[in-house]
Coordinates of C-alpha atoms in Angstrom, one line a residue:
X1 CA -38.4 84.8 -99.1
X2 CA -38.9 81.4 -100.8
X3 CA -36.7 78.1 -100.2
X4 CA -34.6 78.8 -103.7
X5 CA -34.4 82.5 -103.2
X6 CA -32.8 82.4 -99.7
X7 CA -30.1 79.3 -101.7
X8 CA -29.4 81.6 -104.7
X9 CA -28.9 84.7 -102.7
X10 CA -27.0 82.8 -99.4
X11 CA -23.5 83.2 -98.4
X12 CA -21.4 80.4 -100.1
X13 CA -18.3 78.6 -100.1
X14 CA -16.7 75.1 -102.3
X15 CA -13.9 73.4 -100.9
X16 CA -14.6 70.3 -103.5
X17 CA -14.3 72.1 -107.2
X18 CA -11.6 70.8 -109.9
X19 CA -10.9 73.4 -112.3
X20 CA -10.4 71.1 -115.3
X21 CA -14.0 69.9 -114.5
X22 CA -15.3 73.3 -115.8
X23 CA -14.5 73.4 -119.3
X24 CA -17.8 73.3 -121.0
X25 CA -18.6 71.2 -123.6
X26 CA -18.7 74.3 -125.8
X27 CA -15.0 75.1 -125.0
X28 CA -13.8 71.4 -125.4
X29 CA -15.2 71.8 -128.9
X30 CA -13.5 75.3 -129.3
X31 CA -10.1 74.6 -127.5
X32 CA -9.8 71.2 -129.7
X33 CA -9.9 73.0 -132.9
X34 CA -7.6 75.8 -131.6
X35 CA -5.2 73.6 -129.8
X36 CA -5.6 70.4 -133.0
X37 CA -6.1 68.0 -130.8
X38 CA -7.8 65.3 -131.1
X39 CA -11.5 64.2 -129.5
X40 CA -14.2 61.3 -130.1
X41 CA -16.6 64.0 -130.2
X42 CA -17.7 66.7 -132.3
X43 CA -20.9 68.2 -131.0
X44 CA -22.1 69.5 -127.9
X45 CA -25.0 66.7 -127.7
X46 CA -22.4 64.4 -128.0
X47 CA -20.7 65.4 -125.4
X48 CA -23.6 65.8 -122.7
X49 CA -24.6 62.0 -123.7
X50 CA -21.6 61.1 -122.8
X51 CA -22.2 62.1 -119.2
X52 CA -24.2 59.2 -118.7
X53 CA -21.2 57.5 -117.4
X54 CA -21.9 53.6 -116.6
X55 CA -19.9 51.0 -114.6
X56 CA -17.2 50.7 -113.8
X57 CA -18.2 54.5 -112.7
X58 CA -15.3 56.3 -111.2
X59 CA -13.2 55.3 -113.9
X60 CA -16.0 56.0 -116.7
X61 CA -16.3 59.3 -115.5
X62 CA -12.4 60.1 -115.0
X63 CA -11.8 58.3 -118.9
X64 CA -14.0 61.5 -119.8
X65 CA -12.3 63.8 -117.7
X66 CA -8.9 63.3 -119.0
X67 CA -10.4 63.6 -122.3
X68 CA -12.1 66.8 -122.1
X69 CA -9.2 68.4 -119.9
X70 CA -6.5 67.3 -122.7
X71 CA -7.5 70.2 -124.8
X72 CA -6.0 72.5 -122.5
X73 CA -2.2 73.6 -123.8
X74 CA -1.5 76.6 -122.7
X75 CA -1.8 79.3 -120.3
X76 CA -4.9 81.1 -122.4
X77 CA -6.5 77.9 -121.9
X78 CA -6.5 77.4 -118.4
X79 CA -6.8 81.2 -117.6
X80 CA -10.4 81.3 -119.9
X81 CA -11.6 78.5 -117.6
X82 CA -10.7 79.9 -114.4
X83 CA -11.7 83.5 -115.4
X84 CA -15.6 81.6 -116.5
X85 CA -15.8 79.8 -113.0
X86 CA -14.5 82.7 -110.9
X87 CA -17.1 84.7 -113.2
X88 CA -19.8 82.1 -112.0
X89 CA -18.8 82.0 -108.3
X90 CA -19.8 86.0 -108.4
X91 CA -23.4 85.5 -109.8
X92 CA -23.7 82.7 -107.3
X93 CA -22.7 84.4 -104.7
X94 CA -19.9 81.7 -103.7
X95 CA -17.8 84.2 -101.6
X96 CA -14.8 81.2 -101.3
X97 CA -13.7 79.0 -103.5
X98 CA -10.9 76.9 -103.0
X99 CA -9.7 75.0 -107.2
X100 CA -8.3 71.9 -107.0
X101 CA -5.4 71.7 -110.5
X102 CA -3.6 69.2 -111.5
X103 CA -0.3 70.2 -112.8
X104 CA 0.9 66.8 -113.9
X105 CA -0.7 66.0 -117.2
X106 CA -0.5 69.8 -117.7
X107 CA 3.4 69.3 -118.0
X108 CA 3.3 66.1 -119.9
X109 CA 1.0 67.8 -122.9
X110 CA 3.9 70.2 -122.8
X111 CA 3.0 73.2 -120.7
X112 CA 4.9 74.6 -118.3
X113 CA 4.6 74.9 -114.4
X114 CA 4.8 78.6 -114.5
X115 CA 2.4 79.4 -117.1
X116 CA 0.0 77.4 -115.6
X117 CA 0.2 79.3 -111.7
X118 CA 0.3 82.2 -113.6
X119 CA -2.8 81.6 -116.1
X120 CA -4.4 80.6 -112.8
X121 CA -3.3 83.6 -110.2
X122 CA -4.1 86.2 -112.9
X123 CA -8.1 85.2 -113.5
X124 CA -8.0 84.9 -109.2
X125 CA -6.3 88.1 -108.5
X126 CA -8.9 89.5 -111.7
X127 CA -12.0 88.0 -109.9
X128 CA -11.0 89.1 -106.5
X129 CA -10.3 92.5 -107.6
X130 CA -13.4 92.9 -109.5
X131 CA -15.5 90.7 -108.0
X132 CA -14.7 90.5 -104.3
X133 CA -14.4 86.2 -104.6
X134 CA -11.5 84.7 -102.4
X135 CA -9.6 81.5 -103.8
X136 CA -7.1 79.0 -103.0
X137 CA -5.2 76.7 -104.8
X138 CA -5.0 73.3 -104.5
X139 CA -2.4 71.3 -105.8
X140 CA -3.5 67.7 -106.8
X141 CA -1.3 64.9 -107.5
X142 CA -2.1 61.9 -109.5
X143 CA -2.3 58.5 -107.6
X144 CA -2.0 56.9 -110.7
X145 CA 1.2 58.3 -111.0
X146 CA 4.3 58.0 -109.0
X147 CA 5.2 59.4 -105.5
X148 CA 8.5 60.6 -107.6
X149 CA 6.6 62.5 -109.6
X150 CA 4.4 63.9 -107.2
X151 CA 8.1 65.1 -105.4
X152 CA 8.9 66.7 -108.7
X153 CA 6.1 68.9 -108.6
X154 CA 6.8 70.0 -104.9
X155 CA 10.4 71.3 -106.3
X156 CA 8.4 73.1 -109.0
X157 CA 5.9 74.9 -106.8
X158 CA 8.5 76.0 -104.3
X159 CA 8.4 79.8 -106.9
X160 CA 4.9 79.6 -106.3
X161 CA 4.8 78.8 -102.2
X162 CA 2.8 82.0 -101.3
X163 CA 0.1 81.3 -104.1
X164 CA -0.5 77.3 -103.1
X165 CA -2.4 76.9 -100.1
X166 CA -2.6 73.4 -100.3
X167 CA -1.9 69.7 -101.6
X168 CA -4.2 67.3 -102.6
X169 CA -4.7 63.4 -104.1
X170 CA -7.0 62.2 -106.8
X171 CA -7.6 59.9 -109.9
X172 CA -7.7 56.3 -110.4
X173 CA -8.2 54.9 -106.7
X174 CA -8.2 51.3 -106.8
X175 CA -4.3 49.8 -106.5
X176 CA -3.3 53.8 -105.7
X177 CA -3.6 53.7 -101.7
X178 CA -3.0 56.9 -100.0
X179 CA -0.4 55.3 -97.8
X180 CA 1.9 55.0 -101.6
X181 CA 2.3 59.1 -101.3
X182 CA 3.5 59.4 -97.5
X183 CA 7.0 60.8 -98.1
X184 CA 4.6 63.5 -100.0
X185 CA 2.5 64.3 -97.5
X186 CA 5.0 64.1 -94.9
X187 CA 7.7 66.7 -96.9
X188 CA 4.3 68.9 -97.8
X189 CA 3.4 69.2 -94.1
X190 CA 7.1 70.2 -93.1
X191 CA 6.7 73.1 -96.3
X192 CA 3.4 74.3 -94.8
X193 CA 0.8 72.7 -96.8
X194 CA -2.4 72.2 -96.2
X195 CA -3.6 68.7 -96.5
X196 CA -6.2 66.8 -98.3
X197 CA -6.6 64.0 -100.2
X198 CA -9.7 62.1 -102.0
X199 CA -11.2 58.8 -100.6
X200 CA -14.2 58.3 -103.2
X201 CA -17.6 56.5 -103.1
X202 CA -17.7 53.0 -104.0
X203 CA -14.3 51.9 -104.0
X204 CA -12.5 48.8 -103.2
X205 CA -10.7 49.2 -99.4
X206 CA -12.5 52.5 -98.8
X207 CA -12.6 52.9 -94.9
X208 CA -8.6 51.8 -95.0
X209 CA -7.8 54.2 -97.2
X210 CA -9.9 57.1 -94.8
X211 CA -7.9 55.6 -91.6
X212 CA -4.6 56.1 -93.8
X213 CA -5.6 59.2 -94.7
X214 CA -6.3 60.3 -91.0
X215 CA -3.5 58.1 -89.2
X216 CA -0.6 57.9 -92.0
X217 CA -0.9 60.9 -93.6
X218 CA -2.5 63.1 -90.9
X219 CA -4.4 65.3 -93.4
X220 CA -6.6 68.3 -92.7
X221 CA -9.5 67.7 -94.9
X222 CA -11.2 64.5 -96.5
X223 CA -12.8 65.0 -100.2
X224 CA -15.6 63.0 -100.4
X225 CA -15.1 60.5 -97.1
X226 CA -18.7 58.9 -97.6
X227 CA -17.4 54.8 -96.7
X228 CA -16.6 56.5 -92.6
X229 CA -20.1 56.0 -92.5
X230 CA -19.1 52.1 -92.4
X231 CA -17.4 52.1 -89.6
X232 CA -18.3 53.7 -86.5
X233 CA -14.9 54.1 -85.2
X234 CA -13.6 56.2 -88.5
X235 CA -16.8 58.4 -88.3
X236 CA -16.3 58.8 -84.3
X237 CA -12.9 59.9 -84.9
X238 CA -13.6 62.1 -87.5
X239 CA -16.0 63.7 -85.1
X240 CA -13.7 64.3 -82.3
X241 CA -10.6 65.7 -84.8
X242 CA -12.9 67.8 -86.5
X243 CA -12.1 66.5 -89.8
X244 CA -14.1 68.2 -92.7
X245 CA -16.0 66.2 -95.5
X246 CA -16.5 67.2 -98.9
X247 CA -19.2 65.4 -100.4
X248 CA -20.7 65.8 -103.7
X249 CA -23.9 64.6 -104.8
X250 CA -23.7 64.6 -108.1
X251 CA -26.0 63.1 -110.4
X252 CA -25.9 62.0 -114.0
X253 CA -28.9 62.5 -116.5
X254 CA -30.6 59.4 -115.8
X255 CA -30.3 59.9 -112.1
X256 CA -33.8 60.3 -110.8
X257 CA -32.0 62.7 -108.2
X258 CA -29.0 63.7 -106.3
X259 CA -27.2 61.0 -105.4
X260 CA -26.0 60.0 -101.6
X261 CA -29.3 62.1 -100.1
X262 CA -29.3 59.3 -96.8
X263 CA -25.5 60.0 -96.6
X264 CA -25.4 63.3 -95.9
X265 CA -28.4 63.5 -93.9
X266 CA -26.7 60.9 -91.5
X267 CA -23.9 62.8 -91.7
X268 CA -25.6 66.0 -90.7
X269 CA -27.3 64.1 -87.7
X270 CA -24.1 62.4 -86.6
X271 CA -22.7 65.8 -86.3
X272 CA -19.6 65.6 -88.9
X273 CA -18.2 68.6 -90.7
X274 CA -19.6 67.9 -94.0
X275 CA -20.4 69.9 -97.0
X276 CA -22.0 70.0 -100.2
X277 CA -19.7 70.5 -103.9
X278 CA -19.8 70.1 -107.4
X279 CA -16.4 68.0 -107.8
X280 CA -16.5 68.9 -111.6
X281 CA -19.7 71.1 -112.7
X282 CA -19.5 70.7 -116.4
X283 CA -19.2 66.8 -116.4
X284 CA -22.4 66.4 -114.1
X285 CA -26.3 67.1 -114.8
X286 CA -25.6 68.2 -111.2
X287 CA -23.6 71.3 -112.4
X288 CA -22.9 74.7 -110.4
X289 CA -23.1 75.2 -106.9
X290 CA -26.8 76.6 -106.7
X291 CA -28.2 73.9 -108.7
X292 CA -26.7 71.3 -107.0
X293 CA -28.0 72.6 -103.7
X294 CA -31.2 73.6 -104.6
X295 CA -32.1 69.9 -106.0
X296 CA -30.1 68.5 -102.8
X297 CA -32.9 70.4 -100.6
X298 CA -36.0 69.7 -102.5
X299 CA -35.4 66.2 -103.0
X300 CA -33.6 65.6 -99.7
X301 CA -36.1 67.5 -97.4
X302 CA -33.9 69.2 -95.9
X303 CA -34.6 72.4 -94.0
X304 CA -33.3 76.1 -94.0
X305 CA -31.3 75.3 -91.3
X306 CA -29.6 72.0 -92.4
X307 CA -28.5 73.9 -95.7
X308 CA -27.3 76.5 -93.6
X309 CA -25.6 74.6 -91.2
X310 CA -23.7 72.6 -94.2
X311 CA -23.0 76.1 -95.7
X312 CA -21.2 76.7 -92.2
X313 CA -19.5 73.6 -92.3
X314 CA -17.7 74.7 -95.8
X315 CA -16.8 78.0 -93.9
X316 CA -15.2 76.2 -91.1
X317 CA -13.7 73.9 -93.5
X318 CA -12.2 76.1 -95.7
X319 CA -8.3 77.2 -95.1
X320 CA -9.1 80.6 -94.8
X321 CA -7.6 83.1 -92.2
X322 CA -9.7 83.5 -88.6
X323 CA -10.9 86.5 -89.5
X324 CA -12.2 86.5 -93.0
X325 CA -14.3 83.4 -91.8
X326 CA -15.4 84.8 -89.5
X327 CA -16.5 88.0 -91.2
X328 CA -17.7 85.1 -93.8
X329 CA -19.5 83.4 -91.2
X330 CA -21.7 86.2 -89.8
X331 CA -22.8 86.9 -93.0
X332 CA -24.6 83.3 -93.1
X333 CA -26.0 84.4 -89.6
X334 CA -27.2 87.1 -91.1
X335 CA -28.7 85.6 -94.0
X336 CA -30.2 82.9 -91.8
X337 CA -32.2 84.9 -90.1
X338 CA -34.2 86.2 -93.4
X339 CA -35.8 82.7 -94.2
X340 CA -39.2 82.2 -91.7
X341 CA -39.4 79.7 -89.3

């Protein structure tokens, strides 16, 4: 078995994966016109150029983001683009997947809590069904927005407690510390959340915002968590709590390759729990799982047993029962042992 046959047919799981990053350019253009709204672009070409964010590029990226996710309305909207990933995750062979959502610009473009948990449960309970793919949800709150706000939706999911497994933090970093959201965290833990929350690459007062995130708001996961490679006590005690990492090494379509290769090699040799995602498949040259791990390997030189061993990490990582990781985790072993050493 060849290097990209033992990655397209291994075990997999995402912990890192937006859902309103996987509306294809083709279903932007579709739900636009359906829903009359209103976009700066009107062909596909367009809309892959675009990709090519610049600097400042978190915010580049996330202005294109918002764009493209504003054409989802309504429940049909948000259940076509969780039924399509879903539908990926089972060619892929991703056996867990846990989707990130945001339910606050949802509301404000009019939609409604409920349709959107139950546009979202009825493509995972269809996947799962079919399809045999496990999911979580992931509830992600805006730091852009206000800690009120981010309250408001934790009175709104209490209908939906058994079908959110978690709580999350992303958008616009800079000014948005995690620290403004501890009443959140704190009132999620004592519900029975799980916890994570983003710390991206490149941003202004990233290692305080990780030691927040560990200290303050005692979360379970970091996404992203690349600046604890700057200090040496952050990574250390990352180590020691066992704190997984969900990178992504994303790339745009200039990038001459994936993006943060050193990284997550020193990661992997300092022995953190790190793992490789997509983030937002459709807005990245990067795109699905398999790709992105494929290119990571080739252009990283990174052997059968690193890939494997971040593919465990993303089992361990994942909020999944005991059991079914384990189950989950054996079948890695298993795999493992059909690539030649």
């Amino acid at each position: 078995m060849n290097m990209s046959d033992f990655l397209r047919k291994m075990p997999k799981a995402e912990l890192h994966l937006h859902i309103e990053g996987t509306i294809s350019p083709v279903q932007v253009l579709e739900m636009a016109e359906r829903n009359a709204v209103d976009i700066p672009y009107s062909t596909e070409a367009e809309l892959l150029a675009a990709q090519d964010y610049g600097e400042p590029a978190l915010k580049n990226f996330l202005d294109y983001h918002y764009m493209c996710s504003s054409v989802l309305r309504t429940g049909r909207d948000v259940f076509e683009i969780t039924e399509r990933y879903l539908n990926r995750c089972a060619a892929e062979n991703i056996r867990h997947t846990e989707l990130s959502f945001d339910p606050q610009a949802f509301i404000e473009r009019g939609g409604e809590f409920d349709e959107l948990l139950e546009a979202l449960n009825s493509a995972r309970e269809k996947s799962a069904a079919r399809d045999g793919v496990s999911s979580h949800l992931v509830m992600c709150m805006n730091r852009d927005r206000s800690q009120e706000s981010a309250l408001e939706m934790l009175d709104l999911a209490e209908a939906h407690r058994d079908t959110i497994t978690g709580v999350g933090l992303d958008s616009y970093e800079e000014g948005n510390p995690p620290i403004k959201f501890i009443e959140f965290y704190r009132r999620a833990k004592s519900e029975g959340y799980r916890l994570t929350a983003h710390c991206d690459c490149d941003q202004k007062d990233s290692t305080l915002h990780i030691r927040q995130c560990l200290d303050d708001l005692g979360v379970d996961r970091i996404d992203h968590g690349l600046h604890c490679l700057d200090d040496p006590s952050l990574h250390r005690d990352i180590k020691e709590r066992q704190v997984p990492l969900t990178m992504c090494p994303t790339w745009r379509p200039s990038d001459p390759e994936p993006r943060r290769l050193q990284a997550l090699r020193q990661m992997l040799d300092l022995g953190l729990m790190v793992s490789i995602n997509t983030d937002d498949p459709e807005e990245f040259a990067s795109r699905y799982l398999t790709h992105t791990i494929t290119e990571v390997q080739r252009q990283g030189g990174f052997s059968a047993d690193d890939m494997v061993q971040f593919m465990r990490n993303a089992f361990e990582g994942s909020w999944l029962e005991r059991d079914q990781r384990d189950r989950l985790l054996q079948e890695l072993e298993e795999h493992r042992t059909l690539y030649p050493h």
